[in-house]
XYZ file of N, CA and C in Angstrom:
642
model
N 111.301 116.473 100.289
C 110.089 117.238 99.753
C 109.302 117.801 100.817
N 108.901 116.949 101.931
C 108.175 117.352 103.062
C 108.816 118.518 103.841
N 110.138 118.527 103.989
C 110.821 119.610 104.588
C 110.873 120.867 103.825
N 110.943 120.720 102.374
C 110.834 121.885 101.462
C 109.436 122.555 101.650
N 108.534 121.729 101.630
C 107.051 122.241 101.584
C 106.659 122.980 102.849
N 107.339 122.508 103.926
C 107.062 123.012 105.308
C 107.571 124.620 105.224
N 108.503 124.892 104.346
C 108.970 126.363 104.256
C 108.184 127.220 103.066
N 107.447 126.410 102.284
C 106.788 127.070 101.165
C 105.634 128.137 101.746
N 105.848 129.328 100.913
C 105.034 130.404 101.243
C 103.881 130.570 100.435
N 103.860 129.806 99.206
C 102.518 129.770 98.366
C 101.745 128.547 98.794
N 100.803 128.912 99.789
C 99.986 127.998 100.498
C 99.196 127.112 99.493
N 98.625 127.645 98.595
C 97.872 126.893 97.572
C 98.720 125.869 96.791
N 99.884 126.435 96.418
C 100.788 125.395 95.835
C 101.250 124.152 96.682
N 101.600 124.602 98.086
C 102.009 123.569 99.132
C 100.796 122.583 99.117
N 99.483 122.957 99.176
C 98.384 122.129 99.415
C 98.333 121.177 98.241
N 98.277 121.526 96.987
C 98.341 120.851 95.795
C 99.457 119.802 95.876
N 100.691 120.222 96.182
C 101.838 119.309 96.193
C 101.533 118.180 97.125
N 101.110 118.571 98.307
C 100.864 117.560 99.504
C 99.954 116.515 99.063
N 98.762 116.998 98.443
C 97.785 116.088 97.820
C 98.477 115.103 96.822
N 99.267 115.655 95.903
C 99.977 114.841 94.866
C 100.904 113.788 95.658
N 101.620 114.324 96.576
C 102.642 113.485 97.209
C 102.016 112.332 97.975
N 100.852 112.691 98.613
C 100.023 111.674 99.414
C 99.552 110.577 98.557
N 99.024 111.037 97.271
C 98.465 109.968 96.398
C 99.578 109.014 96.022
N 100.876 109.583 95.691
C 102.087 108.860 95.383
C 102.415 107.945 96.509
N 102.384 108.376 97.767
C 102.596 107.505 98.912
C 101.711 106.346 99.171
N 100.437 106.673 98.767
C 99.350 105.688 99.092
C 99.251 104.707 97.930
N 99.606 105.026 96.725
C 99.287 104.078 95.538
C 100.546 103.471 94.897
N 101.660 104.154 95.002
C 102.947 103.658 94.345
C 103.431 102.333 94.977
N 103.566 101.464 93.929
C 104.070 99.998 94.390
C 105.530 100.200 94.928
N 106.294 101.136 94.319
C 107.830 101.316 94.843
C 107.884 101.836 96.317
N 106.737 102.331 96.854
C 106.698 102.857 98.116
C 106.165 101.823 99.283
N 106.170 100.607 98.827
C 105.383 99.572 99.707
C 106.245 99.384 101.064
N 107.621 99.416 100.939
C 108.257 99.256 102.247
C 108.098 100.406 103.032
N 108.126 101.603 102.470
C 107.924 102.894 103.258
C 106.579 102.928 103.956
N 105.579 102.391 103.241
C 104.216 102.344 103.790
C 104.086 101.405 104.918
N 104.920 100.308 104.956
C 104.946 99.249 105.817
C 105.543 99.925 107.159
N 106.628 100.769 107.001
C 107.294 101.402 108.259
C 106.462 102.303 108.854
N 105.683 103.068 108.019
C 104.742 103.987 108.569
C 103.570 103.288 109.214
N 103.175 102.243 108.738
C 101.915 101.559 109.259
C 101.991 101.200 110.801
N 103.356 100.835 111.004
C 103.383 100.307 112.418
C 104.052 101.327 113.469
N 104.895 102.187 112.819
C 105.731 103.145 113.684
C 106.396 102.523 114.797
N 107.059 101.442 114.490
C 107.855 100.608 115.418
C 109.254 101.268 115.843
N 109.780 102.011 114.934
C 111.108 102.502 115.118
C 111.214 104.000 115.369
N 112.211 104.529 116.077
C 112.438 105.996 116.052
C 112.359 106.698 114.808
N 113.050 106.005 113.746
C 113.024 106.650 112.368
C 111.632 106.624 111.807
N 110.822 105.641 111.937
C 109.574 105.723 111.244
C 108.604 106.683 112.020
N 108.789 106.863 113.357
C 108.164 107.970 114.177
C 108.529 109.378 113.613
N 109.821 109.574 113.521
C 110.337 110.711 113.018
C 109.811 111.164 111.577
N 109.774 110.249 110.749
C 109.161 110.373 109.281
C 107.886 110.752 109.431
N 107.036 110.087 110.386
C 105.588 110.423 110.381
C 105.394 111.807 110.910
N 106.250 112.453 111.829
C 106.095 113.770 112.323
C 106.536 114.706 111.198
N 107.573 114.357 110.355
C 107.928 115.040 109.380
C 107.010 115.317 108.299
N 106.358 114.188 107.872
C 105.323 114.320 106.787
C 104.138 114.905 107.370
N 103.748 114.728 108.571
C 102.531 115.315 109.262
C 102.537 116.851 109.268
N 103.738 117.322 109.382
C 103.819 118.881 109.526
C 103.454 119.450 108.206
N 103.991 118.825 107.148
C 103.851 119.358 105.664
C 102.391 118.986 105.294
N 101.990 117.734 105.713
C 100.549 117.425 105.160
C 99.456 118.235 105.797
N 99.867 118.903 106.910
C 98.759 119.888 107.425
C 98.330 120.954 106.410
N 98.976 121.044 105.295
C 98.589 122.065 104.263
C 97.323 121.556 103.642
N 96.999 120.315 103.876
C 95.762 119.823 103.304
C 94.981 118.809 104.374
N 93.960 119.323 104.857
C 93.252 118.605 106.056
C 92.917 117.170 105.593
N 92.362 116.806 104.433
C 92.073 115.404 104.221
C 93.254 114.479 103.993
N 94.349 114.943 103.483
C 95.552 114.256 103.262
C 96.205 113.780 104.730
N 95.960 114.900 105.607
C 96.411 114.658 107.020
C 95.641 113.455 107.673
N 94.333 113.497 107.415
C 93.656 112.345 107.973
C 94.074 110.983 107.291
N 94.231 110.932 106.048
C 94.626 109.771 105.317
C 96.024 109.365 105.960
N 96.962 110.206 106.216
C 98.216 109.816 106.870
C 97.951 109.214 108.075
N 96.995 109.772 108.983
C 96.737 109.022 110.239
C 96.088 107.753 110.128
N 95.191 107.477 108.996
C 94.593 106.240 108.653
C 95.784 105.264 108.401
N 96.863 105.669 107.514
C 97.932 104.990 107.145
C 98.669 104.371 108.350
N 98.883 105.302 109.251
C 99.721 105.055 110.413
C 99.081 104.505 111.541
N 97.720 104.194 111.433
C 96.950 103.617 112.378
C 96.628 104.575 113.713
N 96.831 105.884 113.467
C 96.645 106.768 114.492
C 95.081 107.306 114.421
N 94.260 106.386 114.940
C 92.883 106.566 114.582
C 92.323 107.544 115.697
N 92.739 107.574 116.784
C 92.245 108.558 117.652
C 92.575 109.930 117.231
N 93.799 110.174 116.710
C 94.240 111.439 116.123
C 93.385 111.889 114.964
N 93.136 110.826 114.112
C 92.416 111.101 112.924
C 90.984 111.589 113.367
N 90.500 111.094 114.436
C 89.051 111.465 114.917
C 89.214 112.928 115.367
N 90.135 113.194 116.169
C 90.399 114.644 116.611
C 90.443 115.552 115.550
N 91.096 115.191 114.507
C 91.307 116.053 113.332
C 90.115 116.277 112.631
N 89.166 115.238 112.489
C 87.968 115.335 111.849
C 86.951 116.339 112.640
N 87.180 116.269 113.940
C 86.442 117.110 114.815
C 86.704 118.533 114.546
N 87.874 118.856 114.077
C 88.378 120.333 113.766
C 87.921 120.682 112.482
N 87.397 119.775 111.636
C 86.848 120.244 110.323
C 85.620 120.946 110.369
N 84.911 120.945 111.531
C 83.705 121.935 111.664
C 84.239 123.371 111.743
N 85.469 123.578 112.088
C 85.819 124.965 112.198
C 86.441 125.502 110.921
N 86.667 124.444 109.921
C 87.196 124.927 108.624
C 86.421 125.287 107.650
N 86.879 126.051 106.602
C 85.782 126.478 105.636
C 85.630 125.299 104.453
N 84.407 124.745 104.509
C 84.130 123.465 103.725
C 83.787 123.932 102.363
N 84.664 123.726 101.409
C 84.375 124.098 99.949
C 84.120 122.851 99.259
N 83.889 123.134 97.846
C 83.502 122.091 96.998
C 84.746 121.140 96.854
N 85.977 121.801 96.699
C 87.261 121.013 96.584
C 87.545 120.076 97.769
N 87.175 120.686 99.084
C 87.510 119.901 100.248
C 86.442 118.653 100.351
N 85.154 118.963 99.970
C 84.426 117.660 99.838
C 84.847 116.658 98.823
N 85.344 117.167 97.683
C 85.774 116.219 96.730
C 86.978 115.309 97.134
N 87.894 115.999 97.945
C 88.941 115.297 98.576
C 88.486 114.142 99.594
N 87.427 114.670 100.359
C 86.820 113.623 101.203
C 86.221 112.386 100.449
N 85.551 112.754 99.362
C 85.121 111.654 98.466
C 86.237 110.726 97.940
N 87.262 111.356 97.536
C 88.440 110.450 97.084
C 88.987 109.691 98.322
N 89.068 110.242 99.374
C 89.488 109.425 100.592
C 88.647 108.183 100.775
N 87.506 108.448 100.720
C 86.484 107.234 100.848
C 86.659 106.117 99.871
N 86.888 106.647 98.606
C 87.300 105.740 97.487
C 88.559 104.839 97.888
N 89.487 105.638 98.410
C 90.845 105.009 98.682
C 90.640 104.072 99.794
N 89.740 104.290 100.794
C 89.609 103.391 101.840
C 89.107 101.992 101.322
N 88.541 101.985 100.219
C 88.042 100.798 99.614
C 89.087 100.024 98.704
N 90.192 100.641 98.564
C 91.274 99.991 97.840
C 92.004 99.035 98.629
N 92.942 98.230 97.959
C 93.654 97.165 98.667
C 94.722 97.785 99.688
N 95.174 99.018 99.451
C 96.107 99.678 100.484
C 95.526 99.723 101.911
N 94.249 99.781 101.925
C 93.688 99.834 103.376
C 92.801 98.674 103.759
N 93.340 97.530 103.305
C 92.568 96.216 103.539
C 92.752 96.076 105.164
N 93.891 96.269 105.702
C 94.022 96.090 107.165
C 93.223 97.040 107.988
N 92.894 98.123 107.365
C 92.002 99.089 108.096
C 90.388 98.609 108.140
N 90.104 98.123 107.052
C 88.822 97.413 106.991
C 88.642 96.203 107.836
N 89.759 95.444 107.854
C 89.668 94.159 108.651
C 89.576 94.469 110.215
N 90.084 95.607 110.526
C 90.166 96.155 111.886
C 88.774 96.503 112.319
N 87.903 96.778 111.502
C 86.432 97.115 111.837
C 85.850 95.872 112.529
N 86.307 94.741 112.261
C 85.851 93.523 112.879
C 86.045 93.418 114.435
N 87.049 94.240 114.967
C 87.291 94.367 116.273
C 86.839 95.707 116.765
N 85.620 95.714 117.034
C 84.871 97.113 117.299
C 85.394 97.559 118.759
N 85.589 96.731 119.660
C 86.041 97.149 121.013
C 87.544 97.655 120.971
N 88.331 97.205 120.071
C 89.710 97.697 120.167
C 89.906 98.866 119.134
N 88.915 99.073 118.344
C 89.134 100.325 117.426
C 87.939 101.201 117.511
N 87.527 101.722 118.555
C 86.356 102.686 118.649
C 86.615 103.921 117.895
N 87.843 104.443 117.863
C 88.066 105.675 117.286
C 88.158 105.502 115.711
N 88.701 104.394 115.205
C 88.367 104.234 113.843
C 87.082 104.336 113.289
N 86.284 103.738 114.055
C 84.676 103.697 113.683
C 84.085 105.102 113.891
N 84.573 105.907 114.809
C 84.184 107.290 114.992
C 84.680 108.180 113.904
N 85.975 107.863 113.541
C 86.489 108.745 112.413
C 85.776 108.506 111.086
N 85.475 107.211 110.846
C 84.732 106.986 109.701
C 83.291 107.471 109.601
N 82.719 107.458 110.780
C 81.477 108.140 110.942
C 81.539 109.645 110.724
N 82.518 110.154 111.185
C 82.885 111.670 111.047
C 82.907 112.044 109.588
N 83.543 111.224 108.872
C 83.821 111.312 107.349
C 82.305 111.405 106.753
N 81.514 110.324 107.257
C 80.255 110.081 106.667
C 79.466 111.322 106.862
N 79.450 111.855 108.157
C 78.671 113.190 108.518
C 79.059 114.381 107.660
N 80.429 114.542 107.127
C 80.742 115.579 106.449
C 80.218 115.600 104.944
N 80.231 114.262 104.441
C 79.740 114.127 103.046
C 78.178 114.442 102.778
N 78.005 115.134 101.654
C 76.477 115.185 101.096
C 76.213 113.742 100.655
N 74.806 113.551 100.435
C 74.446 112.154 100.178
C 74.690 112.004 98.736
N 75.854 111.541 98.526
C 76.427 111.258 97.139
C 76.751 109.604 97.061
N 77.357 109.270 95.991
C 77.860 107.919 95.915
C 78.891 107.495 96.915
N 79.828 108.409 97.259
C 80.711 108.257 98.296
C 80.017 108.024 99.607
N 79.000 108.864 99.978
C 78.380 108.723 101.148
C 77.706 107.236 101.224
N 77.092 106.814 100.130
C 76.498 105.537 100.111
C 77.422 104.358 100.155
N 78.646 104.628 99.757
C 79.715 103.603 99.668
C 80.200 103.441 101.281
N 80.565 104.598 101.920
C 80.949 104.321 103.241
C 79.918 104.138 104.228
N 78.488 104.392 103.913
C 77.423 104.031 104.733
C 77.365 102.595 104.672
N 77.448 101.938 103.428
C 77.292 100.580 103.375
C 78.460 99.850 104.111
N 79.577 100.353 104.027
C 80.814 99.734 104.634
C 80.543 99.759 106.227
N 80.108 100.845 106.735
C 79.787 100.952 108.162
C 78.614 100.167 108.636
N 77.607 99.826 107.753
C 76.683 98.788 107.962
C 77.131 97.434 108.181
N 78.328 97.169 107.787
C 78.932 95.769 107.929
C 79.766 95.692 109.133
N 79.858 96.714 110.038
C 80.514 96.637 111.138
C 79.799 95.649 112.047
N 80.317 94.666 112.625
C 79.550 93.797 113.503
C 79.131 94.221 114.866
N 78.043 93.695 115.482
C 77.772 93.984 116.854
C 78.858 93.325 117.647
N 79.419 94.165 118.631
C 80.411 93.561 119.368
C 80.049 92.561 120.310
N 78.752 92.502 120.647
C 78.223 91.314 121.540
C 78.176 89.918 120.739
N 78.000 90.034 119.444
C 77.949 88.857 118.618
C 79.481 88.329 118.294
N 80.307 89.241 118.491
C 81.678 88.858 118.247
C 82.587 88.302 119.243
N 81.966 88.301 120.526
C 82.663 87.708 121.680
C 82.756 86.231 121.512
N 83.947 85.754 121.891
C 84.338 84.245 121.880
C 84.225 83.680 123.321
N 84.108 82.360 123.349
C 83.863 81.788 124.671
C 85.180 81.837 125.461
N 86.312 81.692 124.716
C 87.644 81.697 125.455
C 88.043 83.386 125.724
N 87.625 83.815 126.810
C 88.027 85.341 127.149
C 89.496 85.458 127.704
N 89.993 84.276 127.911
C 91.519 84.348 128.501
C 92.483 84.499 127.346
N 92.064 84.259 126.103
C 93.105 84.083 125.132
C 93.265 85.675 124.747
N 94.717 85.924 124.662
C 95.108 87.298 124.369
C 94.543 87.794 122.980
N 94.123 88.916 122.889
C 93.587 89.572 121.674
C 94.822 89.653 120.512
N 94.419 89.224 119.433
C 95.434 89.287 118.295
C 95.342 90.575 117.497
N 94.323 91.522 117.928
C 94.123 92.647 117.335
C 95.288 93.568 117.358
N 95.193 94.655 116.539
C 96.356 95.528 116.691
C 96.447 96.285 117.877
N 97.600 96.275 118.744
C 97.703 96.984 119.944
C 99.132 97.642 119.826
N 99.068 98.982 120.129
C 100.277 99.685 120.174
C 100.259 100.779 121.258
N 101.271 100.667 122.053
C 101.414 101.788 122.961
C 101.808 102.985 122.232
N 100.793 103.896 122.157
C 100.952 105.079 121.230
C 102.347 105.724 121.474
N 103.082 105.698 120.523
C 104.495 106.249 120.415
C 104.594 107.310 121.474
N 105.006 107.129 122.704
C 105.004 108.131 123.749
C 105.866 109.470 123.378
N 106.817 109.228 122.489
C 107.605 110.472 122.160
C 107.084 111.346 120.970
N 105.864 110.874 120.574
C 105.053 111.771 119.585
C 104.101 112.643 120.348
N 104.236 113.910 120.251
C 103.298 114.794 120.944
C 102.132 115.217 120.069
N 101.046 114.424 120.340
C 99.883 114.652 119.409
C 99.184 115.886 119.593
N 99.240 116.486 120.757
C 98.514 117.754 121.180
C 99.202 118.834 120.359
N 100.579 118.687 120.350
C 101.365 119.778 119.515
C 101.247 119.598 118.161
N 101.035 118.331 117.594
C 100.800 118.209 116.154
C 99.445 118.859 115.718
N 98.406 118.516 116.726
C 97.068 119.129 116.488
C 96.943 120.677 116.430
N 97.847 121.222 117.418
C 97.925 122.694 117.501
C 98.635 123.307 116.033
N 99.676 122.412 115.627
C 100.363 122.763 114.401
C 99.317 122.747 113.209
N 98.578 121.729 113.197
C 97.285 121.578 112.000
C 96.548 122.821 112.097
N 95.973 123.209 113.252
C 95.195 124.506 113.465
C 95.956 125.721 112.813
N 97.046 125.778 113.228
C 97.950 127.010 112.777
C 98.113 127.238 111.419
N 98.482 125.975 110.674
C 98.584 125.981 109.190
C 97.152 126.223 108.620
N 96.129 125.552 109.031
C 94.881 125.791 108.439
C 94.419 127.130 108.459
N 94.646 127.985 109.727
C 94.378 129.337 109.902
C 95.183 130.176 108.836
N 96.301 129.853 108.573
C 97.076 130.451 107.437
C 96.418 130.396 106.169
N 95.944 129.093 105.824
C 95.280 128.891 104.491
C 93.915 129.707 104.496
N 93.130 129.790 105.599
C 91.921 130.458 105.525
C 92.135 132.049 105.205
N 93.290 132.624 105.883
C 93.577 134.085 105.586
C 93.989 134.259 104.245
N 94.809 133.215 103.616
C 95.268 133.368 102.341
C 94.035 133.280 101.340
N 93.065 132.398 101.609
C 91.915 132.378 100.809
C 91.057 133.641 100.624
N 90.994 134.274 101.911
C 90.161 135.417 102.136
C 90.891 136.530 101.277
N 92.154 136.664 101.351
C 92.889 137.598 100.745
C 92.847 137.575 99.185
N 92.956 136.295 98.639
C 92.636 136.049 97.212
C 91.275 136.470 96.816
N 90.276 135.995 97.694
C 88.984 136.543 97.277
C 88.738 137.905 97.453
N 89.521 138.610 98.281
C 89.317 140.192 98.265
C 89.953 140.823 97.130
N 91.180 140.218 96.676
C 91.917 140.735 95.530
C 91.028 140.477 94.351
N 90.394 139.261 94.156
C 89.518 139.073 93.042
C 88.380 139.865 92.933
N 87.746 140.278 94.148
C 86.586 141.110 94.054
C 87.037 142.588 93.674
N 88.049 142.956 94.259
C 88.589 144.491 93.747
C 88.756 144.472 92.203
N 89.413 143.343 91.668
C 89.653 143.317 90.245
C 88.325 143.374 89.548
N 87.429 142.578 89.926
C 86.044 142.666 89.362
C 85.428 143.923 89.416
N 85.582 144.725 90.411
C 85.078 146.181 90.468
C 85.727 147.162 89.444
N 86.938 146.838 89.313
C 87.772 147.672 88.338
C 87.324 147.365 86.918
N 87.077 146.077 86.647
C 86.557 145.764 85.286
C 85.287 146.440 85.052
N 84.338 146.289 86.007
C 83.185 146.844 85.758
C 83.087 148.473 85.717
N 84.087 149.004 86.320
C 84.298 150.543 86.217
C 84.864 150.906 84.860
């Protein structure tokens, strides 16, 4: 499906389909094993799958971030959120950010919330979540995420006396064969297409309104 959507010319349809497929990926019990493969990206197959999904998921900015959260690519998620400032922020966009915040509180992202305990090892996760917080208007989702971030502990208080013990936190040599710079450029390219398509639709609607008035 991701391969097919990559070639889809109806951008609005592609964005809607990506959102639907992402919801299935994150919530369906039948895809538990697939989520586990994507969560760690330990094998070449899982990394290839991530890249394949990512390219199609770029049709929808918020689902792209949720895919990065699922795969624990927190730095890339933060880089994507920084790009949101250049996008056209619509009501639908903010609604999807709201839904992502709700998903973060679901069991599927338990591991992500636990990683907030290790502040020093996951700075980009915290930055990404604060980025989402800054995007949101002061709504219930804003309050929910704000309260979660208030629970992030002070790193000084979390230090243990035994500093020689190796950390059990998530450590991964970022899959070196994944070109994150190229993926980010692909994201920008796809979003520029969506922006042009929205403006064209708005222009056609405006012309239609004028004809109706005349």
